[in-house]
Coordinates of C-alpha atoms in Angstrom, one line a residue:
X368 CA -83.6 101.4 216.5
X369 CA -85.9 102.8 213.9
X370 CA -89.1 102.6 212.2
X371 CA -89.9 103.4 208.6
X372 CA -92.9 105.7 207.0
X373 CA -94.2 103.7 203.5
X374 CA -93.3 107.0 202.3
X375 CA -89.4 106.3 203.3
X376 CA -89.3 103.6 202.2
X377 CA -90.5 104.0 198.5
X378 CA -88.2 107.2 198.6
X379 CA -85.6 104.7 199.5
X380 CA -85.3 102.5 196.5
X381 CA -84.1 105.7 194.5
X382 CA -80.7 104.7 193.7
X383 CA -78.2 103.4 191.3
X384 CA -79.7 99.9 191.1
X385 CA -79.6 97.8 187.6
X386 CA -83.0 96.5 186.9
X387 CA -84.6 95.2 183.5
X388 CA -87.8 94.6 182.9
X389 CA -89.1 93.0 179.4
X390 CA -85.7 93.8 178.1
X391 CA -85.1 97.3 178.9
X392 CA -83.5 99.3 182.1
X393 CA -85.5 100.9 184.3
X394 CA -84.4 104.1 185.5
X395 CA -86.2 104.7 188.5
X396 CA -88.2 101.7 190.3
X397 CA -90.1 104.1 192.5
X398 CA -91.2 106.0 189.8
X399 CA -91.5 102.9 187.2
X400 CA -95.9 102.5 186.8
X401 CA -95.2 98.8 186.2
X402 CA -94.2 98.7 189.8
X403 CA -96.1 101.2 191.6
X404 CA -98.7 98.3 192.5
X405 CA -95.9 95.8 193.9
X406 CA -94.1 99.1 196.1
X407 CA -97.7 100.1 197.1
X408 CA -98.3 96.3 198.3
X409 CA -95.0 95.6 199.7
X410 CA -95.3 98.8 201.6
X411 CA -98.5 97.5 204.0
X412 CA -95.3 95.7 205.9
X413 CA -94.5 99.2 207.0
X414 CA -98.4 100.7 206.9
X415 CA -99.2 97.6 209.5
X416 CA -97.4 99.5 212.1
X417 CA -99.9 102.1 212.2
X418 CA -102.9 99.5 212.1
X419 CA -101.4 96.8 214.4
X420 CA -98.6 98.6 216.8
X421 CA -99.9 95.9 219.1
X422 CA -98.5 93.5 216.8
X423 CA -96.0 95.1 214.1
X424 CA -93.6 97.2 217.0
X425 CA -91.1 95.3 219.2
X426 CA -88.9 97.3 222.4
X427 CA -86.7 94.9 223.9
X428 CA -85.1 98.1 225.5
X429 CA -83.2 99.8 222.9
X430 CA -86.1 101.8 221.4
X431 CA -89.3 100.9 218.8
X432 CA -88.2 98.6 216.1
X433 CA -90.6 96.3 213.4
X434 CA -91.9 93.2 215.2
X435 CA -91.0 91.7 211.9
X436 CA -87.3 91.5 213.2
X437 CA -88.0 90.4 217.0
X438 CA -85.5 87.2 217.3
X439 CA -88.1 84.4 218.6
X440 CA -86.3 83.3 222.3
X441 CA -89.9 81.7 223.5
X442 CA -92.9 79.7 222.4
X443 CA -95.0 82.5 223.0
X444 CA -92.4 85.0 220.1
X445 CA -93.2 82.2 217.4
X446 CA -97.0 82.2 218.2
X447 CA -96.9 86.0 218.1
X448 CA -95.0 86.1 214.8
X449 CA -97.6 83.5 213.5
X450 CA -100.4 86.0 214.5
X451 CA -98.2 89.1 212.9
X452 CA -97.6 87.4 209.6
X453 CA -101.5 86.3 209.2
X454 CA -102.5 90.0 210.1
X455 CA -100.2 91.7 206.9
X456 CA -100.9 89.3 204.8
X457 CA -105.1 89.8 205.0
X458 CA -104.3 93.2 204.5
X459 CA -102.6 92.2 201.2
X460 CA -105.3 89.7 200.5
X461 CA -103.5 86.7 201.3
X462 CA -100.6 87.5 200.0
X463 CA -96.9 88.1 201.4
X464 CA -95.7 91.2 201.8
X465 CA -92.1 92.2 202.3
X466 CA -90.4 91.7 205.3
X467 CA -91.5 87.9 206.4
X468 CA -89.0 86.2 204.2
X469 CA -85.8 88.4 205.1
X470 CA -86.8 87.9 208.4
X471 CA -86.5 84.5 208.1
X472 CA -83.5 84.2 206.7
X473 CA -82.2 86.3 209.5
X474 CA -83.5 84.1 212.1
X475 CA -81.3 81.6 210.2
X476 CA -78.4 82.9 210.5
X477 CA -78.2 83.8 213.9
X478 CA -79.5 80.3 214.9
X479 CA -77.2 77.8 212.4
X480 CA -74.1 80.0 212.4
X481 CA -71.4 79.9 214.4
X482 CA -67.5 82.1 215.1
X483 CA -66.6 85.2 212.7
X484 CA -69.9 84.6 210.6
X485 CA -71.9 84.5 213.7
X486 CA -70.8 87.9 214.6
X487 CA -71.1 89.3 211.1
X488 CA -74.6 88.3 211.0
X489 CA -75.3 89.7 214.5
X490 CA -73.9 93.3 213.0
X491 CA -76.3 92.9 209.9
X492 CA -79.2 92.0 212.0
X493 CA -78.9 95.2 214.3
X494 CA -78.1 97.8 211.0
X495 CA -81.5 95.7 209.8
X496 CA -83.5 97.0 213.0
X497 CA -82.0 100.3 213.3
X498 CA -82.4 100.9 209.7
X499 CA -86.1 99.3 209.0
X500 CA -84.3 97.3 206.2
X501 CA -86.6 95.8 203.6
X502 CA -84.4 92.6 203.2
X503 CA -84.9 90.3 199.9
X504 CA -83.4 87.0 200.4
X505 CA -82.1 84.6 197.0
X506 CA -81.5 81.3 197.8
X507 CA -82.8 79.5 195.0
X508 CA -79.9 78.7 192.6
X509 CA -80.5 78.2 188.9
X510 CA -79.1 74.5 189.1
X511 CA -78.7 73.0 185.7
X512 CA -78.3 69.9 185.4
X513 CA -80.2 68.9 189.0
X514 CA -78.5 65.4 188.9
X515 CA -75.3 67.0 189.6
X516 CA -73.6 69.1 192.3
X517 CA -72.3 72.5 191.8
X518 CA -69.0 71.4 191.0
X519 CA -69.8 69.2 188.2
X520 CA -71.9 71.6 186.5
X521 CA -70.9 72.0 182.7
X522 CA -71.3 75.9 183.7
X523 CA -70.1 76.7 187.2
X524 CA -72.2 79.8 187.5
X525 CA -74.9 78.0 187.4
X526 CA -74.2 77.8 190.9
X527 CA -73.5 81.1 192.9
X528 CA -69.8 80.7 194.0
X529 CA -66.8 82.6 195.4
X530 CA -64.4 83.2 192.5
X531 CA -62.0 85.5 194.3
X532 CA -60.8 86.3 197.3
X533 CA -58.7 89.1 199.3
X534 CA -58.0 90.1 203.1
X535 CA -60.8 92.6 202.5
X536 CA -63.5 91.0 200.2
X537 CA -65.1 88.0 198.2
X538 CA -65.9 88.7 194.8
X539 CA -69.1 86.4 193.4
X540 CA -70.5 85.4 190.3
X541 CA -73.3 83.4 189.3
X542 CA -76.7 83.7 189.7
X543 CA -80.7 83.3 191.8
X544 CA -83.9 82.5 190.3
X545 CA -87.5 83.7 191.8
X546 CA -86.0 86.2 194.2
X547 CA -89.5 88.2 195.4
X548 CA -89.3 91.7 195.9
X549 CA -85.7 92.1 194.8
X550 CA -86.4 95.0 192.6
X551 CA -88.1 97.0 195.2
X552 CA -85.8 96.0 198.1
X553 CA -83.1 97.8 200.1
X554 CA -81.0 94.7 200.7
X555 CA -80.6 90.8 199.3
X556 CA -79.3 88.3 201.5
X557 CA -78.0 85.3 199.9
X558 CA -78.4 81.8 201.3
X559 CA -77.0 78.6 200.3
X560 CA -79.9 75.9 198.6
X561 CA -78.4 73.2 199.3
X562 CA -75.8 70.4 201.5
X563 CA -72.9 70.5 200.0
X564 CA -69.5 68.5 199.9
X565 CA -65.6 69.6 200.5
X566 CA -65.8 69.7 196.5
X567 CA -68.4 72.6 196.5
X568 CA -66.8 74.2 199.0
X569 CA -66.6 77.7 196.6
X570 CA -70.3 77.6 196.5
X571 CA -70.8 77.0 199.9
X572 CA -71.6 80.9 200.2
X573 CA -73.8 83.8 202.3
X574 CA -73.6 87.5 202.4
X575 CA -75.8 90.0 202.5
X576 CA -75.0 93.7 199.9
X577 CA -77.2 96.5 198.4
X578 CA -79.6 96.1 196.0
X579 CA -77.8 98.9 193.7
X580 CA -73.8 97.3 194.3
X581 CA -71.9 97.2 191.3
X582 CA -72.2 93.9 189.0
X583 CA -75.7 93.3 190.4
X584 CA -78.3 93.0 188.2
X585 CA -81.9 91.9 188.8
X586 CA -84.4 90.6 185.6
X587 CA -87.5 91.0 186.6
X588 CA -90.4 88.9 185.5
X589 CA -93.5 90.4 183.7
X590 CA -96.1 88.0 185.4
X591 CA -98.8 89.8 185.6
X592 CA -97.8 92.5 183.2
X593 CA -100.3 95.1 182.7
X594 CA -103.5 97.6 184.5
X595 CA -106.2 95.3 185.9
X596 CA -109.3 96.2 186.0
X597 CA -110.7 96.3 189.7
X598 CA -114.5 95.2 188.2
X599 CA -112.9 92.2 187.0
X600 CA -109.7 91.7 188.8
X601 CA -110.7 92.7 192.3
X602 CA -107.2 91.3 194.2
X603 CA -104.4 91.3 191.8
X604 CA -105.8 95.0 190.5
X605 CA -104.5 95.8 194.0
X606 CA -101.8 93.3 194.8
X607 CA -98.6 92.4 193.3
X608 CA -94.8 90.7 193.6
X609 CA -92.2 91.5 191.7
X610 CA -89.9 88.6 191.1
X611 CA -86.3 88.4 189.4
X612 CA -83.7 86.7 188.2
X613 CA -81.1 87.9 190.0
X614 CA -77.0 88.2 188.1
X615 CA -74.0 88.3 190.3
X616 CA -71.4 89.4 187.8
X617 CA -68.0 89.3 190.0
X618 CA -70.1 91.5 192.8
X619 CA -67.3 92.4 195.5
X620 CA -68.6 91.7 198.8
X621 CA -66.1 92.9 202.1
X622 CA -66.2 90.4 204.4
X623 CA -67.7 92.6 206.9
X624 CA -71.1 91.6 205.2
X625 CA -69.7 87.8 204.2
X626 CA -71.5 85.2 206.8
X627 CA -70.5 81.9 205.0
X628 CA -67.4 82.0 202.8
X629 CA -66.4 78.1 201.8
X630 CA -67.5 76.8 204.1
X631 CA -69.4 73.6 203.5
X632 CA -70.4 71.8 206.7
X633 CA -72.3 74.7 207.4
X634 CA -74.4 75.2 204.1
X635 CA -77.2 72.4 204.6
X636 CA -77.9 73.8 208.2
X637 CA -78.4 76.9 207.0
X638 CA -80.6 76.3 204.1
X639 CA -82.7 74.0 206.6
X640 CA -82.6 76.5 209.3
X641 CA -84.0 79.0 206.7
X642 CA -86.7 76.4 205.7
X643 CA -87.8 75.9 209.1
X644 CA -88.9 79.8 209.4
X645 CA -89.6 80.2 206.0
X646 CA -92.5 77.5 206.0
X647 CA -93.9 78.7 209.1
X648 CA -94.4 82.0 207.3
X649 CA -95.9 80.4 204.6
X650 CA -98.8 78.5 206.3
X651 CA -99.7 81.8 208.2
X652 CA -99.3 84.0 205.1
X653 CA -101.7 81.5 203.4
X654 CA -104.5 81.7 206.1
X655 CA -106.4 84.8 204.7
X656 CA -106.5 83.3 201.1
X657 CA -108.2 79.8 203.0
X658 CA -110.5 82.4 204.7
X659 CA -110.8 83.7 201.3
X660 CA -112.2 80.5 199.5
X661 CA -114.0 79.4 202.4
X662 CA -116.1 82.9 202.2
X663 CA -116.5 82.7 198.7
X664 CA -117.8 79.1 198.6
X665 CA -120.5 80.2 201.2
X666 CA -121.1 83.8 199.8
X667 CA -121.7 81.7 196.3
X668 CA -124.3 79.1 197.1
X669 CA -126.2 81.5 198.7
X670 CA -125.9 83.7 195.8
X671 CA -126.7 81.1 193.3
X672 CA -129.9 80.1 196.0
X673 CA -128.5 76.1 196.0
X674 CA -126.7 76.6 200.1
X675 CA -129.7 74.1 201.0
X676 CA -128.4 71.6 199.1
X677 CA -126.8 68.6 200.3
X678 CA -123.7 68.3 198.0
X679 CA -123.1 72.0 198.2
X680 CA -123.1 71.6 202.4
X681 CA -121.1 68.3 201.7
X682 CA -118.2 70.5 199.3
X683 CA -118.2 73.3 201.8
X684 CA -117.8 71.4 205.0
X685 CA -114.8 69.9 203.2
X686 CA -113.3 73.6 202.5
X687 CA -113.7 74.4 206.4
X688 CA -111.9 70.9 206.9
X689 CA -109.1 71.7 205.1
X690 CA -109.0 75.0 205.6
X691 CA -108.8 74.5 209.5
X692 CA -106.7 71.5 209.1
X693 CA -103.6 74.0 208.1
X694 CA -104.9 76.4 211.1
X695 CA -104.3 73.7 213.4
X696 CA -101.1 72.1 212.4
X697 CA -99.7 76.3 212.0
X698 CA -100.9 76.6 215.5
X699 CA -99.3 73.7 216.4
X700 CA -96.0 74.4 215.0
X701 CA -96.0 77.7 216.8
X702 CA -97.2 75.3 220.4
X703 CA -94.7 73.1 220.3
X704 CA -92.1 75.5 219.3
X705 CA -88.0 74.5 220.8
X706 CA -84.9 76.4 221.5
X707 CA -82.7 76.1 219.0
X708 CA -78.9 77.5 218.3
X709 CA -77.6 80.5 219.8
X710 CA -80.9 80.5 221.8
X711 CA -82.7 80.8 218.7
X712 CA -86.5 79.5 218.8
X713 CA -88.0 77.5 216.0
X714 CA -91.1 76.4 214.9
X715 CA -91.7 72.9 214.9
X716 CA -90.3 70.8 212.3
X717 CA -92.6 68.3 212.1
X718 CA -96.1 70.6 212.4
X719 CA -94.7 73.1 210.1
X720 CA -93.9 70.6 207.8
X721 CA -97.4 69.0 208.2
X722 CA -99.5 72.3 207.9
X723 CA -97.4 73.2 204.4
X724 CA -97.5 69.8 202.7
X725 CA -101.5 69.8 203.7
X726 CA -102.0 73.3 202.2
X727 CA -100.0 72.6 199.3
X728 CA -101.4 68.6 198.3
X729 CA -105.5 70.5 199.2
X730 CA -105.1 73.8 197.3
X731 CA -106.2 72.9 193.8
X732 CA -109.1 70.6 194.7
X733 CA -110.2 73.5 197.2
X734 CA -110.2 76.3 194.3
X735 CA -111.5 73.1 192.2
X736 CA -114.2 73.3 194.0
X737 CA -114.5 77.0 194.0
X738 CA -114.9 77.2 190.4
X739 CA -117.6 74.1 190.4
X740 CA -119.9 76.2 193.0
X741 CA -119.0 79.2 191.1
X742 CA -120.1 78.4 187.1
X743 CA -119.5 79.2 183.7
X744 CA -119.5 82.9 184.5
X745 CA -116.2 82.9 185.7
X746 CA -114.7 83.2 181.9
X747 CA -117.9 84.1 180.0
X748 CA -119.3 86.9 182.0
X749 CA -119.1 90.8 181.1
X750 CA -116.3 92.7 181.8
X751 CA -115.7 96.1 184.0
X752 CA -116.1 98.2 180.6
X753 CA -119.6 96.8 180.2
X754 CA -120.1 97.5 183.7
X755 CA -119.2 101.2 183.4
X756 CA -121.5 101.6 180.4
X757 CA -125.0 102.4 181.7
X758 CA -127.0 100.9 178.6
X759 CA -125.0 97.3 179.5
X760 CA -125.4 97.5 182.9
X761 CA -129.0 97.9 182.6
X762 CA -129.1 94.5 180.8
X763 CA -126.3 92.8 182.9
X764 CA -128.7 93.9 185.7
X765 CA -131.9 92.4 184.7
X766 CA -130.4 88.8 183.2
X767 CA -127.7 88.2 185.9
X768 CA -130.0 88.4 188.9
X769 CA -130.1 85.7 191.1
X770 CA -131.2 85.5 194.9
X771 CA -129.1 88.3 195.3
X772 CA -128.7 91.5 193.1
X773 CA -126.7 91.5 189.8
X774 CA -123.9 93.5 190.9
X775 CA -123.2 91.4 194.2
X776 CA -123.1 87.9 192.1
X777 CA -120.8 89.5 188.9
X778 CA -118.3 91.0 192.2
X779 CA -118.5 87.6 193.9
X780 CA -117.6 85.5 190.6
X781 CA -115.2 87.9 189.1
X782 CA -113.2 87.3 192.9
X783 CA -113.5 83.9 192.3
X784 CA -111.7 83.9 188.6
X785 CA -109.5 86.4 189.9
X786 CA -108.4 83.9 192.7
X787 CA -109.0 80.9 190.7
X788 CA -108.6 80.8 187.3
X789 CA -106.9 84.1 185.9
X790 CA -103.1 85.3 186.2
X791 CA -103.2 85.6 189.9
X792 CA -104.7 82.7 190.2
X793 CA -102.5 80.9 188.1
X794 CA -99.7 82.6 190.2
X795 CA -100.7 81.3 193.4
X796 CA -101.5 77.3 192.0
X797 CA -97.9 77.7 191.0
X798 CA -96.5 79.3 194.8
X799 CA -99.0 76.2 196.4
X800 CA -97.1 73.4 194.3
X801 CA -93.6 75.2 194.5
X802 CA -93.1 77.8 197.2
X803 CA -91.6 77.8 200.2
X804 CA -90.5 73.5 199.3
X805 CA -92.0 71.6 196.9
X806 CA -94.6 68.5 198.2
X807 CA -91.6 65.9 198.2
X808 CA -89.3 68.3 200.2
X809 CA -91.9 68.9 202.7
X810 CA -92.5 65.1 203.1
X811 CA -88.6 64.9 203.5
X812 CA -88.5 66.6 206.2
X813 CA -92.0 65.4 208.1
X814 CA -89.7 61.9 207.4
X815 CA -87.0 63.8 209.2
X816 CA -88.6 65.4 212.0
X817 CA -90.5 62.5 212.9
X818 CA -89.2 60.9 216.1
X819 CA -90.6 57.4 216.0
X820 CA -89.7 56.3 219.4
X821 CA -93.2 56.2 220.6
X822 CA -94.5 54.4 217.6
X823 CA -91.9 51.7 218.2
X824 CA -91.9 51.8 221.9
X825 CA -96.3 51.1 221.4
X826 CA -95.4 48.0 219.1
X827 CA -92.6 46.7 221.5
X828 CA -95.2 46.9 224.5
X829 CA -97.9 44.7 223.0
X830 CA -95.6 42.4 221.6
X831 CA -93.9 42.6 225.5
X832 CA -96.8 41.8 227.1
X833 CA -97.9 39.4 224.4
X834 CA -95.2 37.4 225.1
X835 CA -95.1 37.5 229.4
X836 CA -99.4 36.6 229.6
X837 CA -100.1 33.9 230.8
X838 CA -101.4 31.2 228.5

């Protein structure tokens, strides 16, 4: 077992990998300036060691390995990973970090897989530990036309599938949309995104290969392109993803490393099993950023001098409602946690479910609300090169006083446009409505996980009794 320095691990992605960004190849990722700030933010999952070993360093024996990988066998493993997840992503701001989702997708395997796949995941989970792997995991195919199944898609790559096949290797080809931190990864692990049938039985696929393996290629999107400036951008100045479209162009993978090859029964379980991790991440990931609006809201009115008032108590009791409303069900999920496969533990279905389709159907009224306690400032106030300038700030000073000093109120409203309103912002409205399921796949599966035994059994009672009283 091993543990990784940040520095390693940066020094790591130097390699042959195939990356474009805005059209052109990028040499060098670690040394790329448009990704320093993603490597920087992606490398607190290894800093966290050193700040939380109570948390972020798992023994089972073997030696010191990242917690990040400890395969959950109790109740008390899921609530742990809940309170491991919550503590890197405050120190990203409430954002993820790195090695949540590969872990996840981990966890799925080992739980939903089963015979010579079974075993190949079991080898890629211990080269994961010994080798501090920062693991990227594309799942999300590009789909086409979504009314159809891979096989009756006009272009069959738009589906990743097995095209070849020999006693050594698979070759692939196709291709993954919003695959985070691919680019500054070590490893992707591909899942299948969906139940499929005998027909889609060459898409029914999962492997695991380097990031730099020949015929890979990973486009990386430009959201938020560009130097932020920390006056006026104080979280994504500091914190970034990198996100890709990821190309398999007849990628040879040996079968050592295959962990689903055609075989469909098995696709949907995994893609579920990977759901039921992944969305336990994501309500604990998304704590800090509630903590984040709930502080704001607070710090605000009392900035602005209207916290006495009765609507502004009335919209910020309804922040702390729904902000502790996620809290609870992620708690829950992690309380009422089962064995599942292979002696795998899982969050529950049902809680999990429940705490992500709360955060996600709450978000935008909560940073809604945000803005409304907030003001006009948020797009109309100075910037940080007025700031720097002492003649402006002299001004700035005097007129955007309030009950508390100029400086603290400008800070406080340029968080909230950073959070809110501006390319961050608009990133993380998008992650609330589409990440980790969207709001009807989350519903799905509350419908799913919902046993409604007791419901019926309290209708059949009354009606039971109803009918034996006495008249």
């Amino acid at each position: 077992m091993a543990l990784r320095t940040a520095q390693a691990y940066r020094d790591g992605l130097r390699d042959g990998r195939r990356v474009v960004y805005q059209g052109r190849r990028v040499d060098d990722v670690a040394e790329f300036p448009e990704f320093d700030l993603a490597i920087t933010h992606s490398s607190l999952a290894y800093d966290i060691a050193e700040e939380h070993p109570e948390l972020a360093i798992a023994d089972d024996g073997d030696g010191p390995y990242t917690a990040f990988y400890r395969v959950p066998r109790t109740a008390e493993d899921i609530v742990n990973r809940g309170k491991l997840i919550e503590a890197v992503s405050r120190m990203g701001a409430g954002t993820i970090v790195l090695k949540e989702v590969g872990s996840d997708a981990l966890f799925a395997l080992l739980r939903a897989l089963e015979g010579g796949g079974l075993d190949n995941a079991r080898e890629f989970y211990r080269y994961c530990c010994e080798n501090d792997i920062a693991l990227a995991v594309a799942q999300t195919d590009v789909k086409g036309d979504r009314s159809l199944p891979p096989h009756k898609q006009a272009d069959p790559d738009l589906y990743l599938r097995v095209v070849d096949e020999d006693d050594e290797s698979i070759t692939v080809s196709g291709a993954k949309v919003h695959t985070s931190f691919s680019a500054n990864a070590d490893e992707i692990l591909v899942l299948p995104t969906r139940a499929m049938s005998a027909a889609d039985a060459d898409w029914a696929v999962s492997f695991a290969v380097p990031v730099d393996t020949e015929g890979l290629t990973l486009y990386v999107s430009p959201y938020l392109h560009g130097d932020m400036d920390p006056f006026e951008h104080p979280v994504s100045s500091r914190h970034k993803l990198l996100e890709s479209l990821t190309v398999f162009d007849n990628v040879r993978v040996p079968k050592s490393r295959v962990f689903l090859n055609r075989e469909p029964e098995l696709a949907g379980p995994l893609a579920l099993a990977f759901v039921d991790y992944h969305r336990f991440t994501a309500v604990n990931y998304k704590l800090p950023i509630l903590d984040i609006i709930v502080g704001a809201a607070i710090a605000m009115a009392e900035a602005n001098g209207i916290a006495g008032a009765g609507h502004v108590k009335t919209k910020i009791t309804e922040l702390i409602t729904y902000t502790e409303t996620v809290r609870g069900f992620a708690e829950l999920a992690a309380v009422r946690s089962a064995a599942g496969g292979n002696d795998v533990h899982l969050p529950d279905p049902l809680a999990v479910n429940m705490a992500k389709y709360h955060f996600a159907h709450g978000f935008h009224a909560a940073t809604a609300t945000l803005i409304d306690l907030a003001g006009g400032l948020i797009v109309t106030g100075p910037g940080g090169a007025d700031w720097a300038d002492p003649d402006t700030r002299a001004v700035l000073e005097k007129y955007f006083a309030s009950a508390v000093p100029a400086e603290q109120r400008l800070r406080l409203i340029n968080l909230i446009g950073d959070i809110c309103t501006g390319q961050w912002g608009g990133y993380q409205s998008v992650l609330a409505t589409h990440a980790e399921g969207s709001l009807e796949a989350e519903k799905l599966q509350i419908a799913r996980a919902f046993d409604d035994s007791r419901a019926r059994e309290a209708v059949a009672r009354v009606l039971r009794e109803a009918a034996n009283s006495r008249r």
